[in-house]
Structure formats: structure tokens, C-alpha cells
Coordinates of C-alpha atoms in Angstrom, one line a residue:
M1 CA 0.0 0.2 0.0
P2 CA 1.3 3.4 -0.7
S3 CA 2.9 5.3 2.5
I4 CA 1.0 8.0 4.1
P5 CA 2.3 9.8 7.1
E6 CA 1.0 10.3 10.1
R7 CA -0.4 13.7 11.0
I8 CA -1.4 14.1 7.3
E9 CA -3.1 17.3 8.2
D10 CA 0.2 19.2 8.4
Y11 CA 1.1 18.6 4.6
S12 CA 0.0 19.9 1.6
I13 CA -1.0 16.8 -0.9
I14 CA -1.6 16.0 -4.4
L15 CA -3.5 12.7 -5.1
H16 CA -2.7 11.9 -8.4
L17 CA -4.6 9.1 -10.1
R18 CA -5.5 7.4 -13.1
D19 CA -8.6 5.8 -14.6
P20 CA -7.7 2.3 -13.0
R21 CA -8.7 0.4 -16.2
D22 CA -6.1 1.8 -17.8
V23 CA -3.5 1.4 -15.1
L24 CA -4.2 -2.4 -15.0
V25 CA -3.5 -2.2 -19.1
S26 CA -0.4 -0.2 -18.5
S27 CA 0.6 -2.5 -16.1
F28 CA 0.0 -5.5 -18.6
F29 CA 2.5 -4.2 -20.8
S30 CA 4.9 -2.9 -18.4
N31 CA 5.4 -6.1 -16.6
A32 CA 5.2 -8.3 -19.7
F33 CA 7.5 -6.4 -21.9
S34 CA 8.9 -3.0 -21.3
H35 CA 9.7 -2.8 -17.4
P36 CA 13.9 -3.3 -17.0
V37 CA 14.5 -5.9 -14.2
N38 CA 15.9 -4.9 -11.1
P39 CA 16.0 -7.5 -8.5
A40 CA 15.5 -5.0 -5.5
I41 CA 12.2 -3.8 -7.4
F42 CA 11.0 -6.0 -10.3
N43 CA 12.5 -9.4 -11.0
P44 CA 9.8 -11.6 -12.2
G45 CA 11.8 -13.9 -14.2
E46 CA 11.4 -14.7 -17.7
A47 CA 9.0 -17.7 -16.9
A48 CA 6.9 -15.6 -15.4
R49 CA 6.9 -12.5 -18.3
Q50 CA 6.3 -15.2 -20.7
E51 CA 3.5 -16.7 -18.8
W52 CA 1.8 -13.2 -18.6
I53 CA 2.0 -13.0 -22.3
E54 CA 0.9 -16.4 -23.1
Q55 CA -2.4 -16.0 -20.8
G56 CA -2.9 -12.6 -22.2
I57 CA -3.7 -9.1 -21.2
D58 CA -7.8 -9.7 -20.3
A59 CA -6.3 -12.5 -17.8
F60 CA -3.7 -10.5 -16.5
V61 CA -5.8 -7.5 -15.5
I62 CA -8.5 -9.9 -13.9
G63 CA -5.7 -11.0 -12.0
Q64 CA -4.5 -8.1 -11.1
S65 CA -7.6 -6.2 -10.4
P66 CA -8.1 -7.2 -6.5
S67 CA -5.0 -5.6 -5.4
V68 CA -5.7 -2.4 -7.5
V69 CA -9.2 -2.1 -6.1
D70 CA -7.5 -2.4 -2.5
R71 CA -5.2 0.5 -3.5
Y72 CA -7.7 2.7 -4.7
N73 CA -9.9 2.3 -1.8
Y74 CA -6.9 2.9 0.5
L75 CA -6.3 6.4 -1.1
I76 CA -9.7 7.3 -1.5
D77 CA -10.7 6.3 2.3
N78 CA -7.3 8.1 3.6
L79 CA -7.3 11.3 1.5
L80 CA -10.1 12.1 -0.9
G81 CA -12.0 15.4 0.2
R82 CA -9.3 16.2 2.5
E83 CA -9.1 20.1 2.6
N84 CA -5.2 19.9 2.3
V85 CA -5.6 17.5 -1.0
L86 CA -5.7 18.3 -4.2
F87 CA -7.3 15.5 -6.7
L88 CA -5.8 15.8 -10.0
K89 CA -6.4 13.2 -13.0
Y90 CA -4.0 11.9 -15.3
E91 CA -6.1 12.3 -18.0
E92 CA -6.6 16.3 -17.4
M93 CA -2.7 16.2 -17.3
V94 CA -2.7 14.5 -20.8
L95 CA -5.7 16.2 -22.4
N96 CA -5.4 19.8 -21.1
Y97 CA -2.0 19.9 -19.8
Q98 CA -2.0 23.9 -19.2
E99 CA -4.9 23.7 -16.8
W100 CA -3.3 20.7 -15.0
L101 CA -0.5 22.3 -14.6
A102 CA -1.8 25.7 -13.1
K103 CA -3.8 23.3 -10.4
F104 CA -0.6 21.6 -9.6
L105 CA 1.5 24.7 -9.2
S106 CA -1.0 26.1 -7.1
V107 CA -0.3 24.1 -4.1
F108 CA 3.5 25.1 -4.1
I109 CA 3.0 28.8 -5.1
A110 CA 0.2 31.9 -4.9
S111 CA -1.3 31.9 -8.4
E112 CA -1.8 35.8 -8.2
P113 CA 0.6 38.0 -10.8
D114 CA 4.1 38.6 -9.6
A115 CA 3.2 36.8 -6.7
A116 CA 6.7 35.4 -5.4
T117 CA 6.8 31.8 -3.7
E118 CA 7.3 31.8 0.1
T119 CA 10.0 30.1 2.3
P120 CA 7.9 27.0 2.7
Q121 CA 7.7 26.1 -0.8
K122 CA 11.5 26.2 -1.5
G123 CA 11.1 22.3 -1.7
L124 CA 9.5 22.7 -5.2
L125 CA 12.4 24.8 -6.4
T126 CA 14.9 22.4 -5.6
L127 CA 13.0 19.5 -6.7
L128 CA 12.5 21.2 -10.3
E129 CA 16.1 22.1 -10.3
K130 CA 17.4 18.6 -9.9
L131 CA 15.2 17.4 -12.8
L132 CA 16.7 20.2 -14.7
L133 CA 13.3 21.9 -15.1
F134 CA 14.0 24.9 -14.0
Q135 CA 17.6 26.5 -13.8
R136 CA 17.9 30.2 -12.0
E137 CA 21.1 31.9 -11.0
A138 CA 21.9 32.3 -7.2
R139 CA 21.2 36.0 -6.8
S140 CA 18.0 36.3 -9.1
P141 CA 15.0 37.0 -7.7
V142 CA 12.3 34.3 -6.4
P143 CA 10.4 32.9 -9.2
T144 CA 6.6 34.0 -9.7
F145 CA 3.7 31.5 -10.3
S146 CA 3.8 32.8 -14.2
T147 CA 7.6 32.2 -14.7
L148 CA 7.5 28.7 -13.1
Y149 CA 4.5 28.0 -15.1
Q150 CA 6.2 28.8 -18.3
A151 CA 9.5 27.2 -17.6
L152 CA 7.2 23.8 -16.5
F153 CA 5.3 24.5 -19.9
E154 CA 7.8 24.4 -22.2
A155 CA 9.8 21.7 -20.7
C156 CA 7.2 19.1 -20.8
K157 CA 4.4 20.2 -23.1
A158 CA 5.7 17.4 -25.8
D159 CA 5.7 14.8 -23.5
F160 CA 2.2 13.8 -23.9
Q161 CA 2.7 12.9 -27.4
V162 CA 3.4 9.6 -28.7
E163 CA 2.7 9.0 -32.7
D164 CA 3.5 5.2 -32.6
E165 CA 2.9 2.9 -30.0
D166 CA 5.6 0.5 -29.3
I167 CA 5.1 -2.3 -26.4
Y168 CA 8.7 -2.3 -26.1
R169 CA 9.1 1.0 -25.0
H170 CA 8.5 2.7 -21.5
K171 CA 6.2 5.6 -22.7
R172 CA 4.1 3.3 -24.9
Q173 CA 1.2 5.5 -25.3
V174 CA -0.8 7.9 -23.7
L175 CA -3.8 8.7 -24.1
P176 CA -6.9 7.9 -21.8
G177 CA -9.3 5.0 -22.5
D178 CA -6.5 2.4 -23.5
H179 CA -8.9 -0.4 -21.5
T180 CA -11.6 0.2 -24.5
R181 CA -9.0 -0.5 -27.0
K182 CA -7.4 -3.3 -25.4
L183 CA -9.7 -5.4 -23.6
Q184 CA -12.7 -7.5 -24.5
P185 CA -16.2 -6.2 -24.0
E186 CA -16.8 -9.0 -20.9
T187 CA -13.4 -8.2 -19.3
I188 CA -14.4 -4.4 -19.3
A189 CA -17.9 -5.1 -17.9
A190 CA -16.1 -7.2 -15.2
L191 CA -13.6 -4.8 -14.2
N192 CA -16.7 -1.8 -14.3
K193 CA -18.1 -3.9 -11.8
K194 CA -15.1 -4.5 -9.6
F195 CA -14.4 -0.6 -9.8
S196 CA -17.8 0.5 -9.5
E197 CA -17.2 2.1 -6.3
V198 CA -14.3 3.7 -6.9
L199 CA -15.0 5.2 -10.3
N200 CA -18.2 6.4 -8.9
K201 CA -16.1 8.8 -6.3
L202 CA -13.3 9.8 -8.6
G203 CA -15.8 10.8 -11.0
Y204 CA -14.9 8.1 -14.1
E205 CA -17.7 6.6 -16.3
S206 CA -18.2 3.1 -16.3
V207 CA -18.4 2.8 -19.8
A208 CA -15.8 5.0 -21.6
N209 CA -17.1 6.7 -24.9
Q210 CA -14.4 5.9 -27.2
N211 CA -15.6 8.8 -29.6
E212 CA -14.5 11.2 -27.0
L213 CA -11.3 9.7 -26.6

């Protein structure tokens, strides 16, 4: 389960979630094809990966769904709806990065024009600089919401453009609703039933409209 610190009311938290049905689809391709083996983190062995491939994606997602249901319920029960928790969706990040980015930054820095960051938000600047997403001279002014927004927008705006799907690539594809394209109708129906409460609480449709994806 995800680790949630004690006294979570003392933290500003971003709860960033994806449609769990798409999470399961992505997990199949990552586990079976693209995820690098690491003995300390991910070390299933070739036999296990071959078994996942032979059984197919539908069997995989059904088999893995109970643990994903539990994980989502844990996050919903402990975080969703709290005043200090901002809930963001993967789908908005991909389809409307501008709006998603503004919401994301609002946790760390005031959005008013020319409002500089305050001391408690320095951790964000350190993180962005480590990721090489934002650089500033030591004596330069503390960045404003608009300068951070522009820097992150320019650095990441192309990250959600994947022209050709490649199952061996880490970023195989990014468009939401992949479960509607990869799974059999009966598998989707089973997942909709298993995740019905989760989907409802997070504002996801039980049956995605493929024409809108």
C-alpha cells in the first residue's frame, strides 16, 4: 500500500490518479514487455513474463484487479475530500496540460500575478532544479507563478505526444481510455463491476465513450 505519513493534516498533498482500468492495461505491457528487471524492485523472471504474455492481457488485468481495487480504496478512504488534498487526474494532465499544470502549481505558489514563492515552497524549486526543469542564477529573484508555469510548460508540453505505439517502450502510449481499445467487452464489464464504487467516487464513467477519447 502507498505510505501515508502520520499527521497528514500538516502536509499539502497532491493525489494524482489515473483511471484504474487503464492502470491495469499499462501494468500488463510494462510487466510483460518494457519494464527493466531490477532484483531489488522488479524481478519476475522470464518464465513469469512469458506466462503473462501467453495468458493474455484480459486474464492479467482480472487477476491483478483485486490489489488495485484495494489500493484505490485505501487512497480514497484516507485522502480524498480532505481540505489539504488536491485531487488531480492523469487524463487532465494529458488532454489539458495547461489547466492541470496551473492546478498543480497552486499547491506550491500563489497564482496571483507576480506573487513570489514563500520560504515553505523552496522544496519545489529544489526538486525542479534537480530535474533540470527550471534553472535560475543564485542571485536571481525568487520565481513567480507565471515564470514557473512557463518554464514547466515549455519543458514538458511535448511529453504527451506519442505518435506510434511500441510495447517495448516505457512510454508506450499516453491517451486515456486504453482499456476500451485493448480489452474484450466482457473484461471491461467485469472491471466496471469491480471498480464501480471507485469509478463513481473519482468521477470516471463506467463505460468510456470512445468517440471522445
